[in-house]
mmCIF file of C-alpha atoms in Angstrom:
data_model
loop_
_atom_site.group_PDB
_atom_site.id
_atom_site.type_symbol
_atom_site.label_atom_id
_atom_site.label_comp_id
_atom_site.label_asym_id
_atom_site.label_seq_id
_atom_site.Cartn_x
_atom_site.Cartn_y
_atom_site.Cartn_z
ATOM 1 C CA MET A 26 -0.487 -55.776 -33.614
ATOM 2 C CA ALA A 27 0.130 -52.129 -32.198
ATOM 3 C CA ARG A 28 -0.792 -53.223 -28.574
ATOM 4 C CA ARG A 29 1.542 -56.314 -28.675
ATOM 5 C CA SER A 30 4.242 -54.148 -30.017
ATOM 6 C CA ALA A 31 4.167 -51.223 -27.674
ATOM 7 C CA PRO A 32 6.132 -53.143 -24.552
ATOM 8 C CA LEU A 33 8.649 -54.380 -27.039
ATOM 9 C CA LEU A 34 9.136 -51.028 -28.312
ATOM 10 C CA ARG A 35 9.452 -49.504 -24.695
ATOM 11 C CA ARG A 36 11.989 -52.050 -23.762
ATOM 12 C CA LEU A 37 14.424 -51.374 -26.607
ATOM 13 C CA VAL A 38 14.147 -47.570 -25.814
ATOM 14 C CA SER A 39 14.946 -48.378 -22.379
ATOM 15 C CA ALA A 40 17.724 -50.571 -23.403
ATOM 16 C CA SER A 41 19.264 -47.983 -25.766
ATOM 17 C CA SER A 42 19.006 -45.156 -23.408
ATOM 18 C CA PRO A 43 21.861 -44.016 -21.292
ATOM 19 C CA PRO A 44 21.963 -44.775 -17.656
ATOM 20 C CA ALA A 45 20.641 -41.899 -15.314
ATOM 21 C CA PRO A 46 23.559 -40.267 -13.969
ATOM 22 C CA GLN A 47 24.441 -41.056 -10.407
ATOM 23 C CA PRO A 48 25.298 -38.469 -7.725
ATOM 24 C CA LEU A 49 29.170 -38.414 -6.983
ATOM 25 C CA ARG A 50 30.058 -40.440 -3.934
ATOM 26 C CA GLY A 51 29.858 -38.484 -0.715
ATOM 27 C CA LEU A 52 28.185 -35.190 -2.252
ATOM 28 C CA ALA A 53 24.359 -34.561 -1.640
ATOM 29 C CA ARG A 54 22.286 -33.993 -4.628
ATOM 30 C CA ARG A 55 21.514 -30.459 -5.541
ATOM 31 C CA THR A 56 18.108 -29.258 -5.681
ATOM 32 C CA VAL A 57 16.851 -26.412 -7.883
ATOM 33 C CA THR A 58 16.734 -23.005 -5.947
ATOM 34 C CA TYR A 59 13.908 -20.942 -6.978
ATOM 35 C CA MET A 60 15.157 -17.142 -7.529
ATOM 36 C CA PRO A 61 12.133 -14.725 -8.022
ATOM 37 C CA ARG A 62 12.506 -12.607 -10.934
ATOM 38 C CA PRO A 63 12.954 -8.725 -10.003
ATOM 39 C CA GLY A 64 11.107 -7.228 -13.237
ATOM 40 C CA ASP A 65 13.283 -6.947 -16.492
ATOM 41 C CA GLY A 66 16.144 -5.040 -14.421
ATOM 42 C CA ALA A 67 15.737 -2.020 -16.412
ATOM 43 C CA PRO A 68 16.138 0.983 -14.490
ATOM 44 C CA ARG A 69 12.658 2.924 -13.988
ATOM 45 C CA ALA A 70 11.969 6.545 -13.664
ATOM 46 C CA VAL A 71 9.924 7.611 -10.555
ATOM 47 C CA THR A 72 8.164 10.886 -10.184
ATOM 48 C CA LEU A 73 9.290 12.308 -6.281
ATOM 49 C CA ILE A 74 7.577 14.761 -4.560
ATOM 50 C CA PRO A 75 9.540 15.743 -1.249
ATOM 51 C CA GLY A 76 6.284 17.934 -0.083
ATOM 52 C CA ASP A 77 5.927 19.806 3.112
ATOM 53 C CA GLY A 78 7.044 19.415 6.918
ATOM 54 C CA ILE A 79 8.905 16.378 7.149
ATOM 55 C CA GLY A 80 8.370 15.409 3.672
ATOM 56 C CA PRO A 81 11.986 16.380 2.516
ATOM 57 C CA LEU A 82 13.470 14.476 5.255
ATOM 58 C CA VAL A 83 11.489 11.246 4.600
ATOM 59 C CA THR A 84 11.884 11.305 0.914
ATOM 60 C CA GLY A 85 15.713 12.234 1.514
ATOM 61 C CA ALA A 86 15.907 8.822 3.514
ATOM 62 C CA VAL A 87 14.081 6.874 0.754
ATOM 63 C CA ARG A 88 16.463 8.505 -1.953
ATOM 64 C CA GLN A 89 19.677 7.501 0.005
ATOM 65 C CA VAL A 90 18.369 3.661 0.809
ATOM 66 C CA MET A 91 17.598 3.323 -2.673
ATOM 67 C CA GLU A 92 20.726 4.361 -3.713
ATOM 68 C CA ALA A 93 22.627 2.161 -0.984
ATOM 69 C CA MET A 94 20.770 -0.771 -2.357
ATOM 70 C CA HIS A 95 21.215 -0.049 -5.914
ATOM 71 C CA ALA A 96 17.687 -0.354 -6.675
ATOM 72 C CA PRO A 97 16.856 0.003 -10.289
ATOM 73 C CA VAL A 98 15.060 3.239 -9.953
ATOM 74 C CA TYR A 99 15.973 6.861 -10.430
ATOM 75 C CA PHE A 100 14.113 9.986 -9.589
ATOM 76 C CA GLU A 101 12.631 13.003 -11.183
ATOM 77 C CA THR A 102 12.133 15.550 -8.455
ATOM 78 C CA TYR A 103 9.468 18.286 -8.253
ATOM 79 C CA ASP A 104 8.926 21.141 -5.843
ATOM 80 C CA VAL A 105 5.233 21.091 -4.823
ATOM 81 C CA HIS A 106 3.802 22.433 -1.615
ATOM 82 C CA GLY A 107 0.149 22.347 -0.286
ATOM 83 C CA ASP A 108 -0.579 26.320 -0.544
ATOM 84 C CA MET A 109 -0.166 26.213 -4.409
ATOM 85 C CA PRO A 110 -3.461 26.714 -6.407
ATOM 86 C CA THR A 111 -2.953 23.651 -8.297
ATOM 87 C CA VAL A 112 -0.444 20.752 -9.005
ATOM 88 C CA PRO A 113 1.909 22.247 -11.648
ATOM 89 C CA PRO A 114 1.268 20.479 -15.166
ATOM 90 C CA ALA A 115 4.714 19.432 -15.387
ATOM 91 C CA VAL A 116 4.374 17.354 -12.204
ATOM 92 C CA ILE A 117 1.188 15.745 -13.824
ATOM 93 C CA ASP A 118 2.954 15.203 -16.897
ATOM 94 C CA SER A 119 5.996 13.408 -15.197
ATOM 95 C CA ILE A 120 3.566 11.075 -13.354
ATOM 96 C CA ARG A 121 1.635 10.109 -16.411
ATOM 97 C CA ARG A 122 4.960 9.415 -18.268
ATOM 98 C CA ASN A 123 6.505 7.437 -15.577
ATOM 99 C CA LYS A 124 3.333 6.032 -13.994
ATOM 100 C CA VAL A 125 4.688 5.670 -10.573
ATOM 101 C CA CYS A 126 5.289 8.608 -7.864
ATOM 102 C CA ILE A 127 6.315 8.831 -4.247
ATOM 103 C CA LYS A 128 5.739 11.905 -2.359
ATOM 104 C CA GLY A 129 5.898 13.090 1.006
ATOM 105 C CA GLY A 130 2.954 14.812 2.739
ATOM 106 C CA LEU A 131 1.407 18.075 1.239
ATOM 107 C CA ALA A 132 -0.068 20.383 3.808
ATOM 108 C CA THR A 133 -3.851 20.755 3.114
ATOM 109 C CA PRO A 134 -5.245 24.334 4.001
ATOM 110 C CA VAL A 135 -8.287 24.363 6.345
ATOM 111 C CA GLY A 136 -11.294 26.214 4.989
ATOM 112 C CA GLY A 137 -10.298 29.248 2.661
ATOM 113 C CA GLY A 138 -10.109 29.007 -1.061
ATOM 114 C CA VAL A 139 -7.473 26.795 -1.688
ATOM 115 C CA SER A 140 -8.272 23.088 -2.403
ATOM 116 C CA SER A 141 -6.455 19.924 -1.253
ATOM 117 C CA LEU A 142 -3.437 19.135 -3.870
ATOM 118 C CA ASN A 143 -3.632 15.615 -2.782
ATOM 119 C CA MET A 144 -7.244 15.228 -3.718
ATOM 120 C CA GLN A 145 -6.227 17.246 -7.202
ATOM 121 C CA LEU A 146 -3.608 14.268 -7.805
ATOM 122 C CA ARG A 147 -5.977 11.643 -7.267
ATOM 123 C CA LYS A 148 -8.843 13.179 -9.169
ATOM 124 C CA GLU A 149 -6.602 14.126 -11.846
ATOM 125 C CA LEU A 150 -4.811 10.828 -12.125
ATOM 126 C CA ASP A 151 -8.227 8.756 -11.309
ATOM 127 C CA LEU A 152 -6.365 6.974 -8.030
ATOM 128 C CA TYR A 153 -9.779 5.867 -7.063
ATOM 129 C CA ALA A 154 -8.214 3.017 -4.552
ATOM 130 C CA SER A 155 -6.263 4.085 -1.102
ATOM 131 C CA LEU A 156 -4.594 1.097 0.157
ATOM 132 C CA VAL A 157 -3.171 1.442 3.858
ATOM 133 C CA HIS A 158 -1.405 -1.586 5.288
ATOM 134 C CA CYS A 159 -1.478 -1.729 9.222
ATOM 135 C CA SER A 160 0.336 -4.221 10.896
ATOM 136 C CA ASN A 161 2.334 -5.194 14.200
ATOM 137 C CA LEU A 162 6.023 -4.681 13.696
ATOM 138 C CA PRO A 163 8.040 -7.093 15.555
ATOM 139 C CA GLY A 164 9.802 -5.844 18.718
ATOM 140 C CA LEU A 165 7.500 -2.903 18.912
ATOM 141 C CA PRO A 166 5.248 -3.449 22.112
ATOM 142 C CA THR A 167 1.635 -2.234 21.589
ATOM 143 C CA ARG A 168 -1.821 -2.872 23.331
ATOM 144 C CA HIS A 169 -2.833 -5.174 20.666
ATOM 145 C CA GLN A 170 -0.762 -8.023 18.890
ATOM 146 C CA GLY A 171 -1.679 -10.316 15.758
ATOM 147 C CA VAL A 172 -3.096 -7.027 14.043
ATOM 148 C CA ASP A 173 -2.650 -7.296 10.287
ATOM 149 C CA ILE A 174 -5.321 -4.985 8.588
ATOM 150 C CA VAL A 175 -5.420 -3.862 4.948
ATOM 151 C CA VAL A 176 -7.853 -0.613 4.590
ATOM 152 C CA ILE A 177 -8.914 -0.089 1.123
ATOM 153 C CA ARG A 178 -10.925 2.773 0.565
ATOM 154 C CA GLU A 179 -12.420 4.875 -2.167
ATOM 155 C CA ASN A 180 -10.309 7.674 -2.862
ATOM 156 C CA THR A 181 -11.934 9.877 -5.339
ATOM 157 C CA GLU A 182 -15.810 10.099 -4.698
ATOM 158 C CA GLY A 183 -17.933 10.861 -1.534
ATOM 159 C CA GLU A 184 -17.431 13.600 1.116
ATOM 160 C CA TYR A 185 -13.561 13.982 -0.088
ATOM 161 C CA SER A 186 -14.444 14.599 -3.854
ATOM 162 C CA GLY A 187 -15.071 18.489 -3.218
ATOM 163 C CA LEU A 188 -18.757 18.144 -5.025
ATOM 164 C CA GLU A 189 -20.268 20.641 -2.597
ATOM 165 C CA HIS A 190 -22.363 23.498 -3.102
ATOM 166 C CA GLU A 191 -24.755 26.074 -1.222
ATOM 167 C CA VAL A 192 -28.225 25.606 -2.178
ATOM 168 C CA VAL A 193 -29.492 28.626 -0.205
ATOM 169 C CA PRO A 194 -27.827 30.704 2.389
ATOM 170 C CA GLY A 195 -26.779 28.507 5.272
ATOM 171 C CA VAL A 196 -27.765 25.177 3.400
ATOM 172 C CA VAL A 197 -24.927 23.282 2.007
ATOM 173 C CA GLU A 198 -25.351 20.159 -0.195
ATOM 174 C CA SER A 199 -22.529 17.545 -0.610
ATOM 175 C CA LEU A 200 -22.760 14.945 -3.081
ATOM 176 C CA LYS A 201 -21.882 11.269 -2.268
ATOM 177 C CA PHE A 202 -21.551 8.660 -4.987
ATOM 178 C CA CYS A 203 -20.504 4.901 -4.895
ATOM 179 C CA SER A 204 -18.363 2.818 -7.348
ATOM 180 C CA GLU A 205 -18.459 -0.873 -7.683
ATOM 181 C CA ARG A 206 -14.956 -0.517 -8.689
ATOM 182 C CA ILE A 207 -13.576 -0.259 -5.507
ATOM 183 C CA ALA A 208 -15.249 -3.458 -4.197
ATOM 184 C CA LYS A 209 -13.916 -5.236 -7.060
ATOM 185 C CA TYR A 210 -10.300 -3.958 -6.236
ATOM 186 C CA ALA A 211 -10.919 -4.954 -2.593
ATOM 187 C CA PHE A 212 -11.941 -8.532 -3.370
ATOM 188 C CA GLU A 213 -9.211 -8.943 -5.949
ATOM 189 C CA TYR A 214 -6.597 -7.924 -3.759
ATOM 190 C CA ALA A 215 -7.841 -10.261 -1.013
ATOM 191 C CA TYR A 216 -8.052 -13.036 -3.618
ATOM 192 C CA LEU A 217 -4.344 -12.226 -4.990
ATOM 193 C CA ASN A 218 -2.999 -12.020 -1.577
ATOM 194 C CA ASN A 219 -4.413 -14.945 0.211
ATOM 195 C CA ARG A 220 -6.753 -12.798 2.504
ATOM 196 C CA LYS A 221 -9.695 -14.605 4.176
ATOM 197 C CA LYS A 222 -12.067 -11.765 4.844
ATOM 198 C CA VAL A 223 -13.461 -8.660 3.567
ATOM 199 C CA THR A 224 -15.515 -6.518 5.753
ATOM 200 C CA ALA A 225 -17.465 -3.554 4.198
ATOM 201 C CA VAL A 226 -17.649 -0.501 6.536
ATOM 202 C CA HIS A 227 -20.659 1.643 6.029
ATOM 203 C CA LYS A 228 -23.667 3.861 7.610
ATOM 204 C CA ALA A 229 -26.436 2.401 5.718
ATOM 205 C CA ASN A 230 -28.955 2.350 8.552
ATOM 206 C CA ILE A 231 -29.031 6.290 8.037
ATOM 207 C CA MET A 232 -27.600 6.728 4.458
ATOM 208 C CA LYS A 233 -29.808 4.436 3.149
ATOM 209 C CA LEU A 234 -29.481 5.589 -0.514
ATOM 210 C CA ALA A 235 -25.789 6.306 -0.805
ATOM 211 C CA ASP A 236 -24.269 3.776 1.592
ATOM 212 C CA GLY A 237 -27.106 1.194 0.552
ATOM 213 C CA LEU A 238 -25.726 1.403 -3.184
ATOM 214 C CA PHE A 239 -22.369 0.887 -1.491
ATOM 215 C CA LEU A 240 -23.502 -2.235 -0.054
ATOM 216 C CA GLU A 241 -25.242 -3.516 -2.610
ATOM 217 C CA SER A 242 -22.183 -3.343 -4.866
ATOM 218 C CA CYS A 243 -20.114 -5.009 -2.304
ATOM 219 C CA ARG A 244 -22.401 -8.081 -2.256
ATOM 220 C CA GLU A 245 -22.520 -8.396 -5.686
ATOM 221 C CA VAL A 246 -18.803 -8.357 -6.124
ATOM 222 C CA ALA A 247 -18.774 -10.743 -2.880
ATOM 223 C CA SER A 248 -20.889 -13.379 -4.643
ATOM 224 C CA LYS A 249 -18.457 -14.088 -7.113
ATOM 225 C CA TYR A 250 -15.456 -14.607 -4.467
ATOM 226 C CA PRO A 251 -17.038 -17.425 -2.808
ATOM 227 C CA GLY A 252 -13.750 -18.365 -1.044
ATOM 228 C CA ILE A 253 -13.673 -15.174 0.834
ATOM 229 C CA GLN A 254 -15.657 -14.562 3.846
ATOM 230 C CA TYR A 255 -17.679 -11.363 3.528
ATOM 231 C CA ASN A 256 -19.673 -9.310 6.442
ATOM 232 C CA GLU A 257 -20.586 -5.595 7.076
ATOM 233 C CA MET A 258 -19.996 -3.398 9.941
ATOM 234 C CA ILE A 259 -21.632 -0.147 10.622
ATOM 235 C CA VAL A 260 -18.847 2.493 11.135
ATOM 236 C CA ASP A 261 -19.789 3.451 14.716
ATOM 237 C CA ASN A 262 -19.781 -0.442 15.810
ATOM 238 C CA CYS A 263 -16.487 -0.846 13.640
ATOM 239 C CA SER A 264 -14.572 1.967 15.536
ATOM 240 C CA MET A 265 -15.449 0.353 18.719
ATOM 241 C CA GLN A 266 -14.592 -3.195 17.705
ATOM 242 C CA LEU A 267 -11.437 -1.800 15.790
ATOM 243 C CA VAL A 268 -9.912 -0.519 19.017
ATOM 244 C CA SER A 269 -11.086 -3.530 21.426
ATOM 245 C CA LYS A 270 -10.568 -6.616 19.082
ATOM 246 C CA PRO A 271 -8.611 -5.250 15.966
ATOM 247 C CA GLU A 272 -7.416 -8.939 15.318
ATOM 248 C CA GLN A 273 -10.995 -9.882 13.844
ATOM 249 C CA PHE A 274 -10.147 -7.738 10.582
ATOM 250 C CA ASP A 275 -8.580 -8.634 7.562
ATOM 251 C CA VAL A 276 -9.191 -6.711 4.498
ATOM 252 C CA MET A 277 -11.707 -3.565 5.079
ATOM 253 C CA VAL A 278 -13.367 -1.839 2.276
ATOM 254 C CA THR A 279 -14.907 1.499 2.874
ATOM 255 C CA PRO A 280 -16.182 4.448 1.300
ATOM 256 C CA ASN A 281 -13.940 7.793 1.325
ATOM 257 C CA LEU A 282 -14.474 9.382 4.631
ATOM 258 C CA TYR A 283 -15.162 6.402 6.856
ATOM 259 C CA GLY A 284 -11.710 4.742 5.245
ATOM 260 C CA ASN A 285 -9.506 7.907 6.205
ATOM 261 C CA LEU A 286 -10.822 7.867 10.092
ATOM 262 C CA VAL A 287 -10.456 3.883 10.015
ATOM 263 C CA ALA A 288 -7.128 3.668 8.867
ATOM 264 C CA ASN A 289 -5.805 6.503 11.129
ATOM 265 C CA THR A 290 -7.336 4.566 14.089
ATOM 266 C CA ALA A 291 -5.759 1.346 12.886
ATOM 267 C CA ALA A 292 -2.565 3.158 12.458
ATOM 268 C CA GLY A 293 -2.810 4.228 16.116
ATOM 269 C CA ILE A 294 -3.627 0.853 17.377
ATOM 270 C CA VAL A 295 -0.222 -0.796 15.884
ATOM 271 C CA GLY A 296 2.183 2.026 16.678
ATOM 272 C CA GLY A 297 1.334 5.255 14.967
ATOM 273 C CA THR A 298 1.100 6.797 11.711
ATOM 274 C CA GLY A 299 5.024 6.832 11.549
ATOM 275 C CA ILE A 300 5.214 3.216 10.453
ATOM 276 C CA MET A 301 2.000 2.825 8.214
ATOM 277 C CA PRO A 302 2.862 2.376 4.511
ATOM 278 C CA GLY A 303 0.396 3.182 1.810
ATOM 279 C CA GLY A 304 -0.304 3.780 -1.868
ATOM 280 C CA ASN A 305 -2.989 5.410 -4.076
ATOM 281 C CA VAL A 306 -3.724 3.299 -7.152
ATOM 282 C CA GLY A 307 -5.404 3.713 -10.392
ATOM 283 C CA GLN A 308 -5.949 1.696 -13.660
ATOM 284 C CA ASP A 309 -2.880 3.395 -15.281
ATOM 285 C CA TYR A 310 -0.942 5.286 -12.181
ATOM 286 C CA ALA A 311 0.217 4.977 -8.593
ATOM 287 C CA VAL A 312 1.334 7.336 -6.216
ATOM 288 C CA PHE A 313 3.056 5.925 -2.916
ATOM 289 C CA GLU A 314 3.052 7.737 0.273
ATOM 290 C CA GLN A 315 2.723 7.767 3.961
ATOM 291 C CA GLY A 316 -0.740 5.583 4.872
ATOM 292 C CA ALA A 317 -2.111 7.250 7.447
ATOM 293 C CA SER A 318 -2.874 10.848 6.807
ATOM 294 C CA ALA A 319 -2.774 12.088 10.356
ATOM 295 C CA GLY A 320 0.904 13.982 10.937
ATOM 296 C CA ASN A 321 1.965 13.330 7.693
ATOM 297 C CA VAL A 322 3.810 16.545 7.625
ATOM 298 C CA GLY A 323 4.764 16.592 11.233
ATOM 299 C CA ASN A 324 5.175 19.764 13.301
ATOM 300 C CA GLU A 325 8.062 22.501 13.433
ATOM 301 C CA ASN A 326 9.888 20.938 16.111
ATOM 302 C CA ILE A 327 10.289 17.671 14.551
ATOM 303 C CA VAL A 328 11.542 19.375 11.470
ATOM 304 C CA GLU A 329 13.818 21.699 13.383
ATOM 305 C CA GLN A 330 15.384 18.719 15.308
ATOM 306 C CA LYS A 331 15.388 16.416 12.108
ATOM 307 C CA LYS A 332 13.711 13.756 13.950
ATOM 308 C CA ALA A 333 10.979 12.823 11.667
ATOM 309 C CA ASN A 334 10.066 9.148 11.432
ATOM 310 C CA PRO A 335 11.143 7.682 8.047
ATOM 311 C CA VAL A 336 9.872 4.100 8.390
ATOM 312 C CA ALA A 337 6.323 4.686 6.831
ATOM 313 C CA LEU A 338 7.869 6.155 3.685
ATOM 314 C CA LEU A 339 10.676 3.502 3.325
ATOM 315 C CA LEU A 340 7.956 0.741 3.688
ATOM 316 C CA SER A 341 5.712 2.583 1.181
ATOM 317 C CA SER A 342 8.783 2.736 -1.163
ATOM 318 C CA ALA A 343 8.871 -1.203 -0.814
ATOM 319 C CA MET A 344 5.503 -1.269 -1.922
ATOM 320 C CA MET A 345 6.481 0.852 -4.739
ATOM 321 C CA LEU A 346 9.473 -1.598 -5.734
ATOM 322 C CA ARG A 347 6.754 -4.488 -5.447
ATOM 323 C CA HIS A 348 4.455 -2.633 -7.789
ATOM 324 C CA LEU A 349 7.403 -2.052 -10.313
ATOM 325 C CA GLN A 350 8.069 -5.852 -10.101
ATOM 326 C CA PHE A 351 11.370 -5.810 -8.141
ATOM 327 C CA PRO A 352 10.069 -8.178 -5.427
ATOM 328 C CA SER A 353 13.881 -9.088 -4.396
ATOM 329 C CA PHE A 354 14.547 -5.182 -3.572
ATOM 330 C CA ALA A 355 11.101 -4.856 -1.985
ATOM 331 C CA ASP A 356 11.992 -7.901 0.333
ATOM 332 C CA ARG A 357 15.461 -6.632 1.355
ATOM 333 C CA LEU A 358 14.190 -3.123 2.169
ATOM 334 C CA GLU A 359 11.461 -4.513 4.204
ATOM 335 C CA THR A 360 13.564 -6.955 5.897
ATOM 336 C CA ALA A 361 16.006 -4.163 6.786
ATOM 337 C CA VAL A 362 13.483 -1.678 8.186
ATOM 338 C CA LYS A 363 11.872 -4.378 10.432
ATOM 339 C CA ARG A 364 15.327 -5.520 11.700
ATOM 340 C CA VAL A 365 16.124 -2.034 12.589
ATOM 341 C CA VAL A 366 12.517 -1.544 14.636
ATOM 342 C CA ALA A 367 13.031 -4.637 16.213
ATOM 343 C CA GLU A 368 16.603 -4.322 17.500
ATOM 344 C CA GLY A 369 15.212 -0.906 18.994
ATOM 345 C CA THR A 370 18.437 0.774 19.183
ATOM 346 C CA TYR A 371 17.522 3.326 16.655
ATOM 347 C CA ARG A 372 13.857 4.626 16.864
ATOM 348 C CA THR A 373 12.462 7.963 16.519
ATOM 349 C CA LYS A 374 10.565 9.780 19.364
ATOM 350 C CA ASP A 375 7.187 8.672 18.373
ATOM 351 C CA LEU A 376 8.332 5.129 18.627
ATOM 352 C CA GLY A 377 10.046 5.730 22.205
ATOM 353 C CA GLY A 378 13.350 6.624 21.142
ATOM 354 C CA SER A 379 15.642 9.724 20.552
ATOM 355 C CA SER A 380 16.956 9.122 17.067
ATOM 356 C CA THR A 381 16.981 11.735 14.090
ATOM 357 C CA THR A 382 15.936 10.883 10.711
ATOM 358 C CA GLN A 383 19.526 10.196 9.674
ATOM 359 C CA GLU A 384 20.269 7.996 12.309
ATOM 360 C CA VAL A 385 17.465 5.588 11.538
ATOM 361 C CA THR A 386 18.252 5.933 7.846
ATOM 362 C CA ASP A 387 21.974 5.012 8.560
ATOM 363 C CA ALA A 388 20.661 1.873 10.727
ATOM 364 C CA VAL A 389 18.599 0.712 7.908
ATOM 365 C CA ILE A 390 21.305 0.948 5.165
ATOM 366 C CA ALA A 391 23.855 -0.843 7.526
ATOM 367 C CA SER A 392 21.390 -3.726 7.842
ATOM 368 C CA LEU A 393 20.563 -4.349 4.238
ATOM 369 C CA ASP A 394 21.537 -7.889 3.265
#
C-alpha cells in the first residue's frame, strides 16, 4: 500500500508547490559568487622587530603598505639588535602573547662569545620549521624559468643548534639530531598545497647515522602519503642539479645546515635574496622574515642610500596575513608587489634598477586594488 501511494503523494506535493521562479525576460540568471572569508575580521596584534642594517627600511615598508590597505593588524614594536647578549624577555613575552612576529634581519656575530639572536628566538619558541618559497616573479629575467621551489628545513637542531663542545684541546664535537616532525611538516605542506613531489636532501653516504636517521624518518612519513612522489638526493648532487635543472624540484626537506645553503642557492637562481619570502613556524608561534639569510642586513651603502629591496619582506608579510587567516589581504598584497616587479619601472639595484625603498613602497601602495 505504501509503495502504491508514494507516486500519488509526489504528484499531490508537486501540484501544490508554487512554480519555480523564472528569470526576468532580458536578464541573465545570476550565479553565486564565492567570497573567501578573511578570518573573523578582528584586528590582530603582531610583534615587530625592525632589526639591524636594512631592517628598519624594509619593516617600515611593511608598516606603510599594511596601513594603506587597511589590513586588520597592528604592531607592537621592539628595538632588538644582533649584538645584544640575549633577546629581551619582553620581546619573547610579546611573541608568546601575539603568537606572530615579523622581523628584519639581526646581524649575527662571527666567532666570539655572542650567539645568534635569530637562533635564540627559534629555540626559545621552538620554531622548528623554516619555509622559504623560491619562485620566478613575472617580468624579472633570470637564467631559469618555471622555478617554483619550497625549501623546508629543520630549524632548531643540527649544526645550527649550538650544541658543541671541546672534547680535548683542538678537538671539537658537534651534536647533530634528526626529528621526524620536520618530515611530517614537509609532507603535510605538500599535501595541503597540492604539491606533487618531496625531495629529501642528505649526506647519508658519509653521515651514515645522523643523516641515515633523517632518511629513515622521511621514508616512514612518505609511506603515509602515497599520492606524493618522494625521492632522495645527496647534497653535493643537489647543489649541481639546483643550478642546472631547478625546475625538477618542488618541495625540498633538509636538515638545518644543508637547507640554509640550498635556500640561498635557490634564491640566487630566481633573482636574489631580496625577493625571497620566508617564515619560521612552530606548534604555537610563527616568525616571518626574509627567506634567504644571505644579505638580510645589507651593507652600509644600501642603508645610507636607502635603497634596500622591500619585496622579500612584503611577500613574507603576505605569508603572515595568510597565516592569520586574512587571505583576501594577502592576495591583494602579493598581486600589487608582483605587478610592480613585472612593470619594471620601480626596482632596486639588486633587480637591475636604481629606485629607493620608499619609491618601491609607494609603487606597491599605488598598485593595490
